């Protein structure tokens, strides 16, 4: 039961992810960060199968950083999203597909803020708002205790206060 | 012939695929018999894998936590095999090197093997680079070595507890949970195994940073004791290891059967005391 949400504004993207790292029904960690910083203005939010999430996200993260080292400038959010989707697609029909659901949020100098929705079947959609999972607090049988919230704007990535919602 | 220098140059991440690379160099069409070939073809669906004899689960209770006095790791000693206690005196907390200890859960054989592989790779790293790999680094190495076997019946869930120098004067304790399904979590308190919910009930209440060493040891023992009391697959004795900047130390193995009888005695005494008090109040009334 993991939750990711992103909202694109006029000059920012707001993203939030829950903080639970679970192993079947036991919460192993209450303060787990599911956001991976790809570059100064791009965040990758990743949920899905246990080992696949970290392996895949770190692979994308290191490749984006390598691009910057080789070429001297950073990948744009659109390029990073398409690179991620291509990797998912390549592994999909291999013998080791990655079962991960992703949101990529970034700010581009020319295109402005962008939010990209990707799922484990390697679909890609640029959307004004997107989510993975169930984040309902009043109507859902399980409540996620806390969420990490970040916003990306032309200045970069900023941490906002953690949301700790209880059942009202 | 396989030269020592070639061996030293091999990357540990390739471990699961060594024979496939060698045999690929010899002949790509050569069929591998199940016994001689390391499972390069797994986790691929087309391979023939040996079906497990019974549904396996992590029949154990292990726990580890960080506090002001270092890292404490504890585990029970029962190895079960489909409802039968295969060994009442197994060791589930294995030292990897002088400052790193790992608790094991899952398949005993897999855990023992991978702990030894990790110890070997850490020693090779130390020889090649002149410094010890950090706990986080060891966890990442173990996680990446187990990744090719994801989706197979390999089952290893370990918590690595270690202490390393972060700077000239500063030592830092680290605790990382690594599982063969790919999970790798850094934290301050973990319990793994079928008895872990019961252990968590004690640990979530009692563990905090300011514990003294003696109190921490007694909390760990109590947590394992409560788990062995309720979980059928945990039991027999408890092992407690304490890791500090000076290395790891091990407490003598304690049989929890004695703890159980001590508690029964205490309850009997309390019951007797309460009965005496009741009789006293009754006699006062009449």
Tab-separated table of C-alpha atoms in Angstrom:
chain	number	residue	atom	x	y	z
A	1	UNK	CA	0.000	0.000	0.000
A	2	UNK	CA	2.176	2.827	-1.276
A	3	UNK	CA	1.162	6.259	-2.421
A	4	UNK	CA	2.643	8.823	-4.800
A	5	UNK	CA	1.017	12.048	-5.952
A	6	UNK	CA	2.120	14.967	-8.104
A	7	UNK	CA	0.455	18.254	-9.056
A	8	UNK	CA	1.790	20.622	-11.707
A	9	UNK	CA	1.253	24.311	-11.037
A	10	UNK	CA	1.913	27.364	-13.258
A	11	UNK	CA	5.602	27.565	-12.264
A	12	UNK	CA	6.160	24.639	-9.877
A	13	UNK	CA	5.525	20.923	-9.416
A	14	UNK	CA	4.390	19.654	-6.019
A	15	UNK	CA	5.040	16.008	-5.170
A	16	UNK	CA	4.380	13.825	-2.139
A	17	UNK	CA	5.122	10.209	-1.249
A	18	UNK	CA	4.333	8.111	1.792
A	19	UNK	CA	7.089	7.132	4.226
A	20	UNK	CA	6.444	3.475	4.868
A	21	UNK	CA	8.827	0.677	3.955
A	22	UNK	CA	6.861	-2.492	4.566
A	23	UNK	CA	7.559	-6.198	4.486
A	24	UNK	CA	4.154	-7.910	4.063
A	25	UNK	CA	2.128	-6.457	6.959
A	26	UNK	CA	4.992	-5.173	9.120
A	27	UNK	CA	6.229	-1.573	8.747
A	28	UNK	CA	10.004	-1.909	8.789
A	29	UNK	CA	10.630	1.832	8.503
A	30	UNK	CA	8.408	4.867	9.170
A	31	UNK	CA	10.668	7.484	7.613
A	32	UNK	CA	11.644	5.986	4.270
A	33	UNK	CA	12.227	8.439	1.406
A	34	UNK	CA	10.848	7.256	-1.939
A	35	UNK	CA	12.078	10.246	-3.914
A	36	UNK	CA	15.334	10.047	-5.867
A	37	UNK	CA	17.076	13.231	-6.932
A	38	UNK	CA	18.099	12.808	-10.574
A	39	UNK	CA	19.469	16.320	-10.942
A	40	UNK	CA	19.093	19.803	-9.466
A	41	UNK	CA	15.542	20.134	-10.796
A	42	UNK	CA	14.331	16.583	-11.421
A	43	UNK	CA	12.856	14.162	-8.892
A	44	UNK	CA	11.951	10.539	-9.547
A	45	UNK	CA	9.320	9.019	-7.245
A	46	UNK	CA	9.378	5.256	-7.294
A	47	UNK	CA	7.139	2.537	-5.791
A	48	UNK	CA	6.622	-1.117	-6.580
A	49	UNK	CA	8.315	-4.432	-5.875
A	50	UNK	CA	10.808	-4.544	-3.033
A	51	UNK	CA	14.238	-4.644	-4.637
A	52	UNK	CA	13.271	-3.421	-8.088
A	53	UNK	CA	12.433	0.123	-6.939
A	54	UNK	CA	15.839	0.999	-5.511
A	55	UNK	CA	17.797	-0.900	-8.185
A	56	UNK	CA	15.957	0.737	-11.081
A	57	UNK	CA	15.792	4.226	-9.591
A	58	UNK	CA	19.474	4.221	-8.686
A	59	UNK	CA	20.350	2.967	-12.182
A	60	UNK	CA	18.417	5.861	-13.765
A	61	UNK	CA	19.870	8.313	-11.240
A	62	UNK	CA	23.484	7.315	-11.960
A	63	UNK	CA	22.936	7.375	-15.722
A	64	UNK	CA	21.450	10.879	-15.605
A	65	UNK	CA	24.433	12.038	-13.540
A	66	UNK	CA	26.812	10.351	-15.986
A	67	UNK	CA	25.208	12.247	-18.870
A	68	UNK	CA	25.877	15.499	-17.032
A	69	UNK	CA	29.503	14.521	-16.424
A	70	UNK	CA	30.078	13.538	-20.040
A	71	UNK	CA	28.271	16.413	-21.744
A	72	UNK	CA	28.557	19.260	-19.277
A	73	UNK	CA	24.832	19.981	-19.096
A	74	UNK	CA	21.868	18.220	-17.527
A	75	UNK	CA	19.156	16.195	-19.192
A	76	UNK	CA	15.807	17.956	-19.454
A	77	UNK	CA	12.860	16.396	-17.556
A	78	UNK	CA	11.248	15.287	-20.831
A	79	UNK	CA	14.470	13.609	-21.954
A	80	UNK	CA	14.946	11.940	-18.561
A	81	UNK	CA	11.355	10.682	-18.614
A	82	UNK	CA	11.754	9.211	-22.089
A	83	UNK	CA	15.088	7.631	-21.119
A	84	UNK	CA	13.430	6.030	-18.080
A	85	UNK	CA	10.520	4.770	-20.147
A	86	UNK	CA	12.874	3.294	-22.755
A	87	UNK	CA	14.727	1.368	-20.048
A	88	UNK	CA	11.462	0.050	-18.605
A	89	UNK	CA	10.335	-0.997	-22.082
A	90	UNK	CA	13.645	-2.742	-22.834
A	91	UNK	CA	13.457	-4.779	-19.628
A	92	UNK	CA	9.722	-5.466	-19.943
A	93	UNK	CA	10.065	-8.319	-22.414
A	94	UNK	CA	13.341	-9.543	-21.000
A	95	UNK	CA	13.617	-12.259	-18.388
A	96	UNK	CA	13.969	-9.737	-15.556
A	97	UNK	CA	11.279	-7.062	-15.893
A	98	UNK	CA	11.216	-4.292	-13.313
A	99	UNK	CA	7.871	-4.014	-11.540
A	100	UNK	CA	7.949	-0.295	-10.633
A	101	UNK	CA	5.487	2.598	-10.864
A	102	UNK	CA	6.999	6.026	-11.255
A	103	UNK	CA	6.309	9.722	-11.249
A	104	UNK	CA	8.960	12.023	-12.675
A	105	UNK	CA	8.687	15.691	-11.762
A	106	UNK	CA	10.967	18.414	-13.083
A	107	UNK	CA	11.423	22.024	-14.011
A	108	UNK	CA	12.836	22.934	-17.398
A	109	UNK	CA	14.198	26.421	-18.223
A	110	UNK	CA	12.363	26.567	-21.556
A	111	UNK	CA	9.349	24.293	-21.058
A	112	UNK	CA	8.552	25.124	-17.449
A	113	UNK	CA	7.285	22.607	-14.904
A	114	UNK	CA	6.461	19.065	-16.032
A	115	UNK	CA	4.994	15.956	-14.421
A	116	UNK	CA	5.329	12.553	-16.100
A	117	UNK	CA	3.411	9.412	-15.132
A	118	UNK	CA	5.024	6.029	-15.863
A	119	UNK	CA	3.958	2.547	-14.890
A	120	UNK	CA	5.466	-0.923	-14.919
A	121	UNK	CA	4.171	-1.622	-18.443
A	122	UNK	CA	6.352	1.318	-19.554
A	123	UNK	CA	3.555	3.667	-20.439
A	124	UNK	CA	4.421	7.359	-20.319
A	125	UNK	CA	2.026	10.275	-20.046
A	126	UNK	CA	2.667	13.931	-19.340
A	127	UNK	CA	-0.132	15.006	-17.019
A	128	UNK	CA	-1.123	18.058	-14.973
A	129	UNK	CA	-1.720	15.822	-11.961
A	130	UNK	CA	-1.090	12.134	-11.335
A	131	UNK	CA	-0.999	9.532	-8.584
A	132	UNK	CA	-0.127	5.915	-7.844
A	133	UNK	CA	-1.887	3.973	-5.082
A	134	UNK	CA	-4.531	4.994	-2.557
A	135	UNK	CA	-4.000	8.079	-0.450
A	136	UNK	CA	-7.478	8.392	1.022
A	137	UNK	CA	-7.521	9.037	4.725
A	138	UNK	CA	-11.183	9.076	5.635
A	139	UNK	CA	-12.585	6.260	3.529
A	140	UNK	CA	-9.817	3.762	3.136
A	141	UNK	CA	-9.373	0.858	5.549
A	142	UNK	CA	-5.633	1.494	5.919
A	143	UNK	CA	-4.104	4.830	6.817
A	144	UNK	CA	-0.606	5.807	5.809
A	145	UNK	CA	0.846	7.682	8.775
A	146	UNK	CA	3.094	10.282	7.154
A	147	UNK	CA	4.189	11.744	3.817
A	148	UNK	CA	7.298	13.498	2.506
A	149	UNK	CA	6.396	16.618	0.490
A	150	UNK	CA	8.683	18.466	-1.934
A	151	UNK	CA	8.213	21.237	-4.472
A	152	UNK	CA	10.310	21.900	-7.586
A	153	UNK	CA	10.455	25.382	-9.093
A	154	UNK	CA	12.976	27.431	-11.047
A	155	UNK	CA	15.186	27.627	-7.963
A	156	UNK	CA	15.394	23.891	-7.553
A	157	UNK	CA	14.018	21.284	-5.152
A	158	UNK	CA	12.670	22.422	-1.777
A	159	UNK	CA	11.598	20.259	1.148
A	160	UNK	CA	8.272	21.071	2.707
A	161	UNK	CA	7.021	19.999	6.112
A	162	UNK	CA	6.177	16.310	6.461
A	163	UNK	CA	2.472	15.640	6.462
A	164	UNK	CA	1.313	13.494	9.352
A	165	UNK	CA	-2.396	12.936	8.915
A	166	UNK	CA	-4.360	10.818	11.335
A	167	UNK	CA	-7.880	9.473	10.857
A	168	UNK	CA	-10.192	12.369	11.557
B	1	UNK	CA	44.540	-23.311	-15.262
B	2	UNK	CA	42.848	-20.657	-13.146
B	3	UNK	CA	45.453	-18.182	-11.911
B	4	UNK	CA	45.266	-16.413	-8.568
B	5	UNK	CA	45.639	-13.011	-10.240
B	6	UNK	CA	42.581	-13.681	-12.398
B	7	UNK	CA	40.622	-14.572	-9.300
B	8	UNK	CA	41.644	-11.391	-7.502
B	9	UNK	CA	40.531	-9.319	-10.486
B	10	UNK	CA	37.046	-10.759	-10.629
B	11	UNK	CA	34.239	-8.486	-9.620
B	12	UNK	CA	32.036	-9.863	-6.816
B	13	UNK	CA	28.881	-8.773	-8.661
B	14	UNK	CA	29.657	-11.409	-11.280
B	15	UNK	CA	29.606	-14.139	-8.668
B	16	UNK	CA	26.385	-15.810	-9.760
B	17	UNK	CA	27.511	-15.838	-13.384
B	18	UNK	CA	31.141	-16.973	-13.193
B	19	UNK	CA	30.791	-20.439	-14.689
B	20	UNK	CA	28.475	-19.164	-17.430
B	21	UNK	CA	31.106	-16.639	-18.538
B	22	UNK	CA	33.820	-19.301	-18.481
B	23	UNK	CA	31.728	-21.880	-20.277
B	24	UNK	CA	30.603	-19.232	-22.768
B	25	UNK	CA	34.248	-18.668	-23.633
B	26	UNK	CA	34.738	-22.412	-24.173
B	27	UNK	CA	31.581	-23.327	-26.045
B	28	UNK	CA	28.283	-21.501	-26.099
B	29	UNK	CA	26.261	-24.578	-27.033
B	30	UNK	CA	27.556	-26.797	-24.242
B	31	UNK	CA	24.643	-27.866	-22.026
B	32	UNK	CA	25.115	-27.347	-18.316
B	33	UNK	CA	24.125	-30.140	-16.006
B	34	UNK	CA	22.130	-28.975	-13.040
B	35	UNK	CA	24.791	-29.985	-10.538
B	36	UNK	CA	27.872	-28.361	-12.100
B	37	UNK	CA	26.377	-25.109	-13.337
B	38	UNK	CA	25.803	-22.185	-10.979
B	39	UNK	CA	22.223	-20.984	-11.490
B	40	UNK	CA	22.932	-18.498	-14.289
B	41	UNK	CA	19.703	-19.519	-16.009
B	42	UNK	CA	17.612	-18.657	-12.937
B	43	UNK	CA	15.462	-16.509	-12.304
B	44	UNK	CA	14.440	-17.015	-15.902
B	45	UNK	CA	11.150	-18.838	-16.359
B	46	UNK	CA	12.454	-21.352	-18.852
B	47	UNK	CA	14.915	-22.986	-16.436
B	48	UNK	CA	14.256	-26.173	-14.530
B	49	UNK	CA	14.509	-25.440	-10.833
B	50	UNK	CA	14.205	-27.930	-8.019
B	51	UNK	CA	10.766	-27.541	-6.421
B	52	UNK	CA	10.940	-26.750	-2.702
B	53	UNK	CA	10.005	-29.741	-0.474
B	54	UNK	CA	7.726	-27.614	1.737
B	55	UNK	CA	6.614	-23.976	1.902
B	56	UNK	CA	9.513	-22.106	3.453
B	57	UNK	CA	9.216	-19.095	5.710
B	58	UNK	CA	11.597	-17.252	7.982
B	59	UNK	CA	11.197	-19.517	11.010
B	60	UNK	CA	13.241	-17.512	13.417
B	61	UNK	CA	13.424	-14.422	15.601
B	62	UNK	CA	16.331	-12.064	15.105
B	63	UNK	CA	16.600	-8.468	16.141
B	64	UNK	CA	19.105	-5.641	16.152
B	65	UNK	CA	19.049	-2.051	17.347
B	66	UNK	CA	21.356	0.931	17.780
B	67	UNK	CA	21.654	2.764	21.084
B	68	UNK	CA	24.178	5.017	22.785
B	69	UNK	CA	26.403	2.070	23.699
B	70	UNK	CA	26.736	0.651	20.182
B	71	UNK	CA	24.722	-1.938	18.275
B	72	UNK	CA	23.054	-4.925	19.863
B	73	UNK	CA	22.104	-8.014	17.880
B	74	UNK	CA	20.199	-10.984	19.275
B	75	UNK	CA	18.622	-14.139	17.873
B	76	UNK	CA	17.120	-17.433	18.941
B	77	UNK	CA	18.840	-20.729	18.098
B	78	UNK	CA	16.147	-22.980	16.689
B	79	UNK	CA	16.405	-24.318	13.149
B	80	UNK	CA	13.121	-25.780	12.026
B	81	UNK	CA	12.380	-27.988	9.045
B	82	UNK	CA	8.691	-28.234	8.204
B	83	UNK	CA	7.407	-28.634	11.762
B	84	UNK	CA	10.407	-30.533	13.064
B	85	UNK	CA	13.185	-28.911	15.084
B	86	UNK	CA	16.199	-29.788	12.977
B	87	UNK	CA	18.721	-28.159	15.305
B	88	UNK	CA	18.112	-26.587	18.724
B	89	UNK	CA	21.558	-25.004	18.879
B	90	UNK	CA	22.236	-23.243	15.616
B	91	UNK	CA	24.002	-19.909	15.388
B	92	UNK	CA	22.028	-17.184	13.674
B	93	UNK	CA	24.229	-14.221	14.519
B	94	UNK	CA	27.428	-14.659	12.524
B	95	UNK	CA	30.436	-12.383	12.803
B	96	UNK	CA	31.694	-11.258	9.396
B	97	UNK	CA	34.770	-9.388	10.519
B	98	UNK	CA	36.042	-7.757	13.692
B	99	UNK	CA	33.608	-4.839	13.454
B	100	UNK	CA	30.682	-6.305	11.535
B	101	UNK	CA	28.144	-8.848	12.658
B	102	UNK	CA	25.163	-10.161	10.723
B	103	UNK	CA	21.928	-11.770	11.858
B	104	UNK	CA	20.498	-14.375	9.502
B	105	UNK	CA	16.991	-15.456	8.691
B	106	UNK	CA	15.497	-17.517	5.901
B	107	UNK	CA	17.151	-20.654	4.570
B	108	UNK	CA	20.006	-21.621	6.930
B	109	UNK	CA	22.205	-22.981	4.149
B	110	UNK	CA	21.774	-19.887	1.987
B	111	UNK	CA	22.509	-17.573	4.906
B	112	UNK	CA	25.651	-19.446	5.945
B	113	UNK	CA	26.940	-19.484	2.352
B	114	UNK	CA	26.262	-15.821	1.599
B	115	UNK	CA	27.697	-14.669	4.907
B	116	UNK	CA	30.957	-16.442	3.995
B	117	UNK	CA	30.889	-14.958	0.501
B	118	UNK	CA	30.348	-11.505	1.984
B	119	UNK	CA	33.203	-12.034	4.440
B	120	UNK	CA	35.470	-13.068	1.567
B	121	UNK	CA	34.536	-10.081	-0.590
B	122	UNK	CA	34.978	-7.634	2.289
B	123	UNK	CA	38.423	-9.060	2.985
B	124	UNK	CA	39.328	-8.755	-0.711
B	125	UNK	CA	38.110	-5.158	-0.686
B	126	UNK	CA	40.255	-4.452	2.361
B	127	UNK	CA	43.305	-5.961	0.674
B	128	UNK	CA	42.743	-4.096	-2.592
B	129	UNK	CA	41.890	-0.683	-1.167
B	130	UNK	CA	43.681	-0.637	2.169
B	131	UNK	CA	40.557	0.224	4.190
B	132	UNK	CA	37.505	-1.589	5.455
B	133	UNK	CA	34.246	-1.191	3.558
B	134	UNK	CA	31.506	0.600	5.526
B	135	UNK	CA	28.385	-1.220	6.744
B	136	UNK	CA	26.276	0.560	4.122
B	137	UNK	CA	28.756	-0.450	1.463
B	138	UNK	CA	28.774	-4.067	2.659
B	139	UNK	CA	24.967	-4.041	2.576
B	140	UNK	CA	24.939	-2.653	-0.963
B	141	UNK	CA	27.495	-5.281	-2.020
B	142	UNK	CA	25.427	-8.110	-0.526
B	143	UNK	CA	22.247	-6.715	-2.071
B	144	UNK	CA	23.807	-6.512	-5.533
B	145	UNK	CA	25.307	-10.015	-5.219
B	146	UNK	CA	21.871	-11.422	-4.365
B	147	UNK	CA	20.090	-9.542	-7.144
B	148	UNK	CA	20.694	-12.115	-9.933
B	149	UNK	CA	18.925	-14.696	-7.777
B	150	UNK	CA	15.790	-12.673	-7.330
B	151	UNK	CA	12.720	-14.722	-8.175
B	152	UNK	CA	14.406	-18.022	-7.283
B	153	UNK	CA	13.974	-19.897	-4.030
B	154	UNK	CA	17.025	-18.267	-2.515
B	155	UNK	CA	15.929	-16.753	0.782
B	156	UNK	CA	18.288	-14.636	2.857
B	157	UNK	CA	17.149	-11.856	5.187
B	158	UNK	CA	20.034	-10.405	7.147
B	159	UNK	CA	20.646	-7.372	9.269
B	160	UNK	CA	24.234	-6.141	9.127
B	161	UNK	CA	25.357	-4.416	12.323
B	162	UNK	CA	28.670	-2.652	12.200
B	163	UNK	CA	30.781	0.144	13.501
B	164	UNK	CA	33.129	2.186	11.353
B	165	UNK	CA	35.249	5.295	11.423
B	166	UNK	CA	33.668	8.211	9.576
B	167	UNK	CA	36.561	10.547	10.328
B	168	UNK	CA	39.770	10.643	12.394
B	169	UNK	CA	37.995	10.739	15.740
B	170	UNK	CA	34.397	9.871	14.930
B	171	UNK	CA	32.987	6.334	14.992
B	172	UNK	CA	29.537	5.583	13.707
B	173	UNK	CA	27.281	2.601	14.301
B	174	UNK	CA	25.191	1.429	11.375
B	175	UNK	CA	22.399	-1.061	10.971
B	176	UNK	CA	21.163	-2.154	7.553
B	177	UNK	CA	18.525	-4.763	6.689
B	178	UNK	CA	19.199	-6.703	3.477
B	179	UNK	CA	16.798	-9.197	1.962
B	180	UNK	CA	17.159	-11.481	-1.044
B	181	UNK	CA	14.000	-9.945	-2.548
B	182	UNK	CA	16.048	-6.787	-2.982
B	183	UNK	CA	15.073	-4.737	0.044
B	184	UNK	CA	17.894	-2.723	1.568
B	185	UNK	CA	16.920	-0.470	4.487
B	186	UNK	CA	19.111	1.572	6.797
B	187	UNK	CA	17.572	2.105	10.220
B	188	UNK	CA	17.917	2.000	13.982
B	189	UNK	CA	15.718	-0.964	14.906
B	190	UNK	CA	14.921	-4.113	12.961
B	191	UNK	CA	13.455	-7.485	13.782
B	192	UNK	CA	13.231	-10.238	11.185
B	193	UNK	CA	11.530	-13.601	11.128
B	194	UNK	CA	8.304	-15.332	12.046
B	195	UNK	CA	8.696	-14.208	15.667
B	196	UNK	CA	9.371	-10.584	14.738
B	197	UNK	CA	5.871	-9.194	15.518
B	198	UNK	CA	6.223	-10.432	19.077
B	199	UNK	CA	9.745	-9.064	19.352
B	200	UNK	CA	8.593	-5.703	17.938
B	201	UNK	CA	5.967	-5.456	20.678
B	202	UNK	CA	8.734	-5.439	23.314
B	203	UNK	CA	11.255	-3.416	21.295
B	204	UNK	CA	8.856	-0.635	20.230
B	205	UNK	CA	8.047	-0.033	23.869
B	206	UNK	CA	11.457	-0.289	25.492
B	207	UNK	CA	14.154	0.697	23.008
B	208	UNK	CA	15.397	4.264	23.039
B	209	UNK	CA	18.771	5.901	22.531
B	210	UNK	CA	19.657	6.374	26.213
B	211	UNK	CA	19.594	2.714	27.291
B	212	UNK	CA	22.528	1.453	29.347
B	213	UNK	CA	24.328	-1.585	28.000
B	214	UNK	CA	22.903	-3.904	30.679
B	215	UNK	CA	19.366	-2.651	30.168
B	216	UNK	CA	19.712	-2.973	26.385
B	217	UNK	CA	20.910	-6.565	26.742
B	218	UNK	CA	17.988	-7.390	29.013
B	219	UNK	CA	15.517	-5.777	26.569
B	220	UNK	CA	16.957	-7.830	23.716
B	221	UNK	CA	16.758	-11.028	25.769
B	222	UNK	CA	13.202	-10.244	26.828
B	223	UNK	CA	12.144	-9.565	23.236
B	224	UNK	CA	13.586	-12.887	22.005
B	225	UNK	CA	12.094	-14.673	25.013
B	226	UNK	CA	8.581	-13.320	24.333
B	227	UNK	CA	8.879	-14.213	20.659
B	228	UNK	CA	10.030	-17.766	21.423
B	229	UNK	CA	7.192	-18.112	23.916
B	230	UNK	CA	4.527	-17.471	21.286
B	231	UNK	CA	6.127	-18.428	17.978
B	232	UNK	CA	6.394	-22.147	17.312
B	233	UNK	CA	9.368	-21.751	14.964
B	234	UNK	CA	11.547	-19.833	17.441
B	235	UNK	CA	12.914	-21.234	20.626
B	236	UNK	CA	15.663	-22.968	22.589
B	237	UNK	CA	18.424	-20.470	23.407
B	238	UNK	CA	19.256	-16.811	22.813
B	239	UNK	CA	22.512	-15.364	21.484
B	240	UNK	CA	23.375	-11.732	22.149
B	241	UNK	CA	26.183	-9.870	20.354
B	242	UNK	CA	27.294	-6.337	21.161
B	243	UNK	CA	29.220	-4.293	18.559
B	244	UNK	CA	31.139	-1.172	19.524
B	245	UNK	CA	34.043	0.790	18.084
B	246	UNK	CA	36.353	-1.752	19.726
B	247	UNK	CA	34.768	-4.688	17.892
B	248	UNK	CA	32.131	-7.272	18.719
B	249	UNK	CA	31.668	-9.177	21.978
B	250	UNK	CA	29.436	-12.141	22.571
B	251	UNK	CA	27.422	-13.010	25.633
B	252	UNK	CA	27.203	-16.615	26.742
B	253	UNK	CA	24.355	-18.468	25.143
B	254	UNK	CA	21.379	-18.670	27.515
B	255	UNK	CA	18.741	-21.356	27.559
B	256	UNK	CA	15.333	-19.688	27.567
B	257	UNK	CA	13.762	-22.730	29.211
B	258	UNK	CA	15.321	-21.511	32.473
B	259	UNK	CA	13.925	-18.019	31.931
B	260	UNK	CA	10.497	-19.607	31.458
B	261	UNK	CA	10.739	-21.539	34.741
B	262	UNK	CA	12.027	-18.451	36.565
B	263	UNK	CA	9.008	-16.521	35.356
B	264	UNK	CA	6.650	-19.312	36.375
B	265	UNK	CA	8.232	-19.233	39.873
B	266	UNK	CA	7.788	-15.469	40.039
B	267	UNK	CA	4.135	-15.761	39.025
B	268	UNK	CA	3.612	-18.460	41.622
B	269	UNK	CA	5.184	-16.249	44.324
B	270	UNK	CA	3.053	-13.308	43.242
B	271	UNK	CA	-0.028	-15.487	43.304
B	272	UNK	CA	0.864	-16.719	46.779
B	273	UNK	CA	1.542	-13.170	47.967
B	274	UNK	CA	-1.748	-11.930	46.554
B	275	UNK	CA	-3.645	-14.819	48.138
B	276	UNK	CA	-2.031	-14.066	51.524
B	277	UNK	CA	-3.004	-10.393	51.195
B	278	UNK	CA	-6.598	-11.364	50.323
B	279	UNK	CA	-6.781	-13.696	53.336
B	280	UNK	CA	-5.341	-10.941	55.549
B	281	UNK	CA	-7.945	-8.389	54.415
B	282	UNK	CA	-10.717	-10.972	54.794
B	283	UNK	CA	-9.568	-11.876	58.306
B	284	UNK	CA	-9.484	-8.163	59.201
B	285	UNK	CA	-13.074	-7.729	57.989
B	286	UNK	CA	-14.464	-10.740	59.879
